[in-house]
């Protein structure tokens, strides 16, 4: 049933994308054909916004899944462990920067961190790596810089806020769960394609398999996120959005909730965030960009599969509070 459900979701996402591509390529025919006279003009606006987000994001999605596939195939968890100092507090610094070397997306990072913790990595260090790697990496930096070309400091701010937040969250979780076993007791099974081992066989074929599989796995979340963003901009009351979006107190929390629901891949979420640039404050957009890759719907479900419920709930609450407070302080200091 799980495979059937996944195939159904992939098919729906593919059909949704194809329908919008059709409307994009044959827009002139659609506009002049009397058959389509009764379709509201707002629908075509949704189509335009949706495709603009998708077409900008696709190159970074392709780059991101290929790099992630290379990491999954050629880099062992032991290599990551050797890079970390043994000191409880110092270890969070390189852990927060590992994404610069090992750019793993949020879809792949959870099973990798679970394996690292089972092999002896301190839980709080694994948490820092899990939260930071999907954001603090070259692919995400490049996509954020490209998406916010008119305000390039957004890419730098995203990296700094993510770096600080991930370390703080890791240390808080160390205090909360220091004596607890956070992993579920379970038999080793292949629940996710990112958890496969590649000790034999054709490495190049394995890399292509992971890249293609991950592209379809993450692509549907991009399509759904872009579609929701286009609906959001087209149909929501602009006056309501402006009243919320300009609030330095409410806007970051609203956008964090929105990031959680959309579950857009970190390689492409900057383009979704940039589409709200005229409505929400820079601080709110940064909250979206930092919180989404750390905690969203899709990785919450994966966390519940691998980790104890108490740990997952605590992590979600701590992450929300830490990201919100960090963004809020940045707004006060730098006047975003």
XYZ file of N, CA and C in Angstrom, residues 123-269:
441
model
N 24.142 12.145 20.245
C 22.829 12.488 19.695
C 22.716 13.965 19.362
N 23.225 14.835 20.250
C 23.071 16.276 20.011
C 23.898 16.730 18.811
N 25.024 16.058 18.560
C 25.838 16.385 17.382
C 25.091 15.955 16.123
N 24.456 14.790 16.189
C 23.642 14.345 15.070
C 22.499 15.300 14.775
N 21.903 15.857 15.834
C 20.817 16.829 15.661
C 21.323 18.073 14.930
N 22.482 18.572 15.328
C 23.050 19.763 14.686
C 23.315 19.498 13.206
N 23.914 18.358 12.924
C 24.191 17.984 11.530
C 22.895 17.850 10.739
N 21.883 17.223 11.344
C 20.604 17.002 10.672
C 19.903 18.312 10.336
N 19.999 19.306 11.222
C 19.313 20.573 11.015
C 20.074 21.515 10.084
N 21.399 21.458 10.132
C 22.201 22.438 9.389
C 22.548 22.010 7.973
N 22.830 20.714 7.767
C 23.306 20.252 6.455
C 22.366 20.585 5.299
N 21.038 20.475 5.474
C 20.160 20.825 4.349
C 20.159 22.307 3.990
N 20.751 23.154 4.838
C 20.744 24.602 4.579
C 22.146 25.119 4.317
N 23.076 24.787 5.196
C 24.432 25.330 5.088
C 25.230 24.457 4.126
N 25.004 24.649 2.854
C 25.768 23.942 1.831
C 25.799 24.787 0.562
N 26.751 24.538 -0.318
C 26.941 25.403 -1.490
C 25.740 25.478 -2.417
N 25.033 24.361 -2.593
C 23.901 24.345 -3.517
C 22.792 25.268 -3.021
N 22.467 25.170 -1.737
C 21.409 26.005 -1.160
C 21.834 27.468 -1.147
N 23.104 27.719 -0.837
C 23.583 29.115 -0.868
C 23.423 29.707 -2.272
N 23.813 28.925 -3.292
C 23.727 29.422 -4.669
C 22.272 29.683 -5.071
N 21.372 28.759 -4.711
C 19.968 28.946 -5.082
C 19.366 30.152 -4.366
N 19.747 30.355 -3.097
C 19.238 31.508 -2.342
C 19.775 32.816 -2.914
N 21.047 32.821 -3.248
C 21.663 34.028 -3.832
C 21.005 34.370 -5.167
N 20.742 33.340 -5.972
C 20.123 33.563 -7.275
C 18.674 34.035 -7.124
N 17.955 33.448 -6.168
C 16.547 33.803 -5.972
C 16.395 35.234 -5.463
N 17.369 35.701 -4.659
C 17.309 37.053 -4.084
C 18.439 37.917 -4.662
N 18.479 37.997 -5.988
C 19.561 38.740 -6.635
C 19.551 40.215 -6.261
N 18.389 40.776 -6.043
C 18.305 42.194 -5.696
C 18.709 42.456 -4.245
N 18.662 41.431 -3.408
C 19.065 41.543 -1.998
C 19.969 40.368 -1.648
N 21.201 40.352 -2.160
C 22.084 39.186 -1.980
C 22.453 38.891 -0.532
N 22.277 39.877 0.359
C 22.597 39.622 1.765
C 21.661 38.580 2.387
N 20.531 38.284 1.731
C 19.609 37.276 2.243
C 20.272 35.900 2.305
N 21.111 35.596 1.334
C 21.803 34.302 1.336
C 22.755 34.204 2.524
N 23.497 35.280 2.787
C 24.421 35.286 3.922
C 23.669 35.212 5.247
N 22.579 35.976 5.334
C 21.787 35.977 6.563
C 21.201 34.596 6.826
N 20.750 33.928 5.762
C 20.192 32.578 5.932
C 21.239 31.625 6.502
N 22.463 31.683 5.991
C 23.522 30.804 6.475
C 23.859 31.084 7.939
N 23.979 32.364 8.287
C 24.364 32.735 9.662
C 23.275 32.328 10.657
N 22.027 32.639 10.342
C 20.917 32.294 11.247
C 20.801 30.783 11.398
N 20.970 30.056 10.314
C 20.903 28.593 10.378
C 22.034 28.028 11.219
N 23.226 28.577 11.055
C 24.399 28.136 11.815
C 24.180 28.335 13.317
N 23.739 29.523 13.696
C 23.504 29.823 15.109
C 22.362 28.969 15.666
N 21.267 28.909 14.934
C 20.090 28.177 15.400
C 20.391 26.701 15.588
N 21.082 26.088 14.618
C 21.375 24.651 14.698
C 22.220 24.331 15.923
N 23.235 25.160 16.212
C 24.084 24.907 17.383
C 23.310 25.077 18.684
N 22.501 26.124 18.765
C 21.707 26.360 19.979
C 20.724 25.219 20.203
N 20.043 24.803 19.134
C 19.073 23.703 19.245
C 19.771 22.425 19.694
N 20.943 22.142 19.119
C 21.684 20.943 19.495
C 22.061 20.939 20.968
N 22.506 22.080 21.493
C 22.893 22.157 22.900
C 21.679 22.062 23.816
N 20.570 22.664 23.409
C 19.336 22.544 24.207
C 18.873 21.090 24.247
N 18.917 20.407 23.107
C 18.518 19.002 23.066
C 19.472 18.133 23.863
N 20.737 18.530 23.936
C 21.702 17.798 24.772
C 21.301 17.859 26.238
N 20.845 19.034 26.683
C 20.408 19.178 28.075
C 19.099 18.437 28.333
N 18.216 18.418 27.345
C 16.907 17.790 27.529
C 16.960 16.268 27.443
N 17.798 15.746 26.559
C 17.785 14.303 26.272
C 19.134 13.639 26.545
N 19.915 14.205 27.449
C 21.267 13.722 27.686
C 21.297 12.256 28.102
N 20.373 11.858 28.938
C 20.367 10.491 29.462
C 19.392 9.574 28.721
N 18.661 10.100 27.772
C 17.623 9.313 27.111
C 18.153 8.638 25.840
N 17.547 7.512 25.512
C 17.784 6.868 24.224
C 16.757 7.425 23.244
N 17.222 8.133 22.231
C 16.290 8.829 21.346
C 15.856 7.984 20.161
N 16.622 6.934 19.857
C 16.272 6.083 18.720
C 15.262 5.029 19.124
N 14.388 4.701 18.191
C 13.471 3.597 18.412
C 14.223 2.280 18.296
N 13.827 1.306 19.101
C 14.380 -0.035 18.967
C 13.665 -0.700 17.804
N 14.425 -1.058 16.805
C 13.796 -1.614 15.615
C 14.776 -2.499 14.879
N 14.233 -3.427 14.097
C 15.069 -4.261 13.248
C 15.532 -3.438 12.057
N 16.707 -3.779 11.549
C 17.239 -3.071 10.386
C 16.460 -3.463 9.137
N 15.801 -2.484 8.577
C 15.051 -2.713 7.351
C 15.240 -1.509 6.446
N 15.020 -1.688 5.185
C 15.199 -0.598 4.221
C 13.890 0.149 4.077
N 13.674 1.162 4.909
C 12.434 1.921 4.859
C 12.478 3.030 3.823
N 13.680 3.403 3.455
C 13.782 4.547 2.543
C 14.955 4.299 1.626
N 14.842 4.730 0.419
C 15.900 4.453 -0.543
C 17.210 5.111 -0.160
N 17.214 6.149 0.660
C 18.457 6.795 1.071
C 19.233 5.927 2.050
N 18.603 4.901 2.584
C 19.226 4.090 3.614
C 19.914 2.862 3.038
N 20.006 2.744 1.742
C 20.626 1.590 1.136
C 22.142 1.663 1.269
N 22.780 0.499 1.329
C 24.230 0.439 1.385
C 24.770 0.113 -0.005
N 25.954 0.603 -0.302
C 26.519 0.428 -1.638
C 27.924 -0.148 -1.514
N 28.040 -1.352 -0.993
C 29.347 -1.962 -0.812
C 29.791 -2.677 -2.072
N 28.866 -3.056 -2.948
C 29.191 -3.768 -4.169
C 28.390 -3.180 -5.317
N 28.781 -3.611 -6.513
C 28.006 -3.202 -7.677
C 28.563 -1.956 -8.337
N 27.870 -1.510 -9.310
C 28.292 -0.372 -10.107
C 27.966 0.924 -9.381
N 29.001 1.630 -8.932
C 28.788 2.865 -8.172
C 28.129 3.939 -9.020
N 28.506 4.007 -10.275
C 27.929 5.029 -11.134
C 26.435 4.768 -11.327
N 26.065 3.495 -11.526
C 24.646 3.152 -11.669
C 23.897 3.450 -10.377
N 24.526 3.178 -9.230
C 23.903 3.484 -7.945
C 23.661 4.984 -7.793
N 24.636 5.787 -8.240
C 24.495 7.241 -8.154
C 23.326 7.729 -9.004
N 23.230 7.217 -10.222
C 22.122 7.606 -11.096
C 20.788 7.157 -10.528
N 20.769 5.971 -9.912
C 19.528 5.480 -9.304
C 19.079 6.408 -8.189
N 20.021 6.758 -7.292
C 19.671 7.644 -6.180
C 19.216 9.013 -6.682
N 19.939 9.544 -7.686
C 19.600 10.876 -8.194
C 18.207 10.889 -8.815
N 17.892 9.883 -9.656
C 16.581 9.848 -10.297
C 15.477 9.601 -9.281
N 15.728 8.691 -8.342
C 14.721 8.375 -7.340
C 14.447 9.583 -6.452
N 15.523 10.271 -6.066
C 15.356 11.432 -5.200
C 14.718 12.598 -5.932
N 14.991 12.706 -7.245
C 14.378 13.777 -8.028
C 12.859 13.648 -8.015
N 12.354 12.453 -8.227
C 10.906 12.247 -8.202
C 10.359 12.378 -6.782
N 11.164 11.950 -5.798
C 10.698 12.010 -4.415
C 10.565 13.450 -3.940
N 11.563 14.292 -4.266
C 11.526 15.687 -3.821
C 10.767 16.582 -4.791
N 10.701 16.165 -6.064
C 10.043 16.996 -7.063
C 8.581 17.227 -6.769
N 7.901 16.195 -6.258
C 6.467 16.366 -5.991
C 6.214 17.393 -4.893
N 7.167 17.484 -3.929
C 7.006 18.490 -2.880
C 7.238 19.890 -3.432
N 8.159 20.011 -4.394
C 8.362 21.300 -5.053
C 7.108 21.700 -5.822
N 6.516 20.775 -6.587
C 5.317 21.079 -7.359
C 4.176 21.502 -6.444
N 3.990 20.741 -5.371
C 2.908 21.063 -4.434
C 3.166 22.405 -3.765
N 4.414 22.656 -3.359
C 4.755 23.923 -2.719
C 4.568 25.103 -3.650
N 5.029 24.943 -4.897
C 4.872 26.026 -5.871
C 3.408 26.283 -6.173
N 2.613 25.207 -6.265
C 1.181 25.355 -6.538
C 0.481 26.074 -5.390
N 0.808 25.678 -4.143
C 0.210 26.346 -2.978
C 0.618 27.817 -2.920
N 1.885 28.089 -3.246
C 2.355 29.473 -3.238
C 1.625 30.308 -4.278
N 1.394 29.726 -5.461
C 0.688 30.468 -6.514
C -0.773 30.700 -6.134
N -1.420 29.702 -5.510
C -2.782 29.895 -5.020
C -2.823 30.953 -3.925
N -1.832 30.890 -3.039
C -1.727 31.823 -1.910
C -1.686 33.258 -2.418
N -0.831 33.504 -3.423
C -0.670 34.865 -3.926
C -1.875 35.341 -4.742
N -2.535 34.407 -5.399
C -3.631 34.790 -6.292
C -4.922 35.069 -5.551
N -5.245 34.255 -4.561
C -6.589 34.286 -3.981
C -6.677 34.872 -2.569
N -5.575 34.933 -1.836
C -5.679 35.468 -0.481
C -5.815 36.987 -0.497
N -6.492 37.486 0.485
C -6.730 38.920 0.613
C -5.407 39.652 0.827
N -5.058 40.516 -0.105
C -3.792 41.245 -0.028
C -3.709 42.139 1.209
N -4.812 42.736 1.573
C -4.800 43.606 2.751
C -4.480 42.826 4.023
N -5.043 41.602 4.111
C -4.738 40.759 5.262
C -3.270 40.369 5.271
N -2.758 39.994 4.102
C -1.350 39.607 4.019
C -0.426 40.759 4.380
N -0.758 41.941 3.895
C 0.083 43.102 4.178
C 0.088 43.432 5.667
N -1.067 43.289 6.317
C -1.127 43.577 7.750
C -0.318 42.579 8.564
N -0.301 41.308 8.106
C 0.488 40.292 8.799
C 1.954 40.375 8.393
N 2.181 40.531 7.085
C 3.535 40.474 6.551
C 4.447 41.572 7.031
N 3.907 42.708 7.386
C 4.745 43.809 7.850
C 4.939 43.797 9.358
N 4.316 42.853 10.044
C 4.456 42.751 11.494
C 5.723 41.971 11.840
N 6.645 42.609 12.534
C 7.884 41.932 12.907
C 7.652 40.833 13.930
N 6.494 40.853 14.595
C 6.185 39.845 15.613
C 5.438 38.655 15.019
N 4.394 38.919 14.218
C 3.553 37.848 13.708
C 4.104 37.191 12.441
N 4.683 37.988 11.561
C 5.057 37.482 10.237
C 6.023 36.301 10.276
N 7.099 36.323 11.097
C 7.992 35.160 11.106
C 7.297 33.869 11.506
N 6.431 33.927 12.517
C 5.700 32.734 12.941
C 4.767 32.219 11.869
N 4.079 33.146 11.173
C 3.172 32.752 10.095
C 3.937 32.053 8.975
N 5.076 32.612 8.583
C 5.852 32.022 7.504
C 6.501 30.703 7.916
N 6.828 30.544 9.189
C 7.355 29.266 9.669
C 6.284 28.175 9.574
N 5.055 28.536 9.930
C 3.957 27.588 9.776
C 3.713 27.240 8.329
N 3.830 28.234 7.469
C 3.650 28.021 6.039
C 4.743 27.108 5.488
N 5.998 27.314 5.956
C 7.113 26.465 5.527
C 6.904 25.020 5.958
N 6.348 24.839 7.152
C 6.097 23.493 7.649
C 5.077 22.764 6.770
N 4.046 23.471 6.358
C 2.984 22.852 5.558
C 3.451 22.579 4.128
N 4.174 23.532 3.530
C 4.577 23.377 2.138
C 5.598 22.265 1.943
N 6.547 22.126 2.885
C 7.571 21.069 2.813
C 8.351 21.119 1.501
N 8.794 22.294 1.097
C 9.552 22.443 -0.141
C 11.011 22.086 0.110
N 11.631 21.409 -0.853
C 13.044 21.032 -0.738
C 13.906 22.276 -0.546
N 14.942 22.160 0.295
C 15.798 23.311 0.595
C 16.563 23.804 -0.623
N 16.736 22.948 -1.644
C 17.415 23.390 -2.861
C 16.574 24.358 -3.681
N 15.260 24.416 -3.394
C 14.367 25.231 -4.221
C 13.475 26.168 -3.418
N 13.480 26.074 -2.089
C 12.530 26.872 -1.306
C 12.793 28.366 -1.382
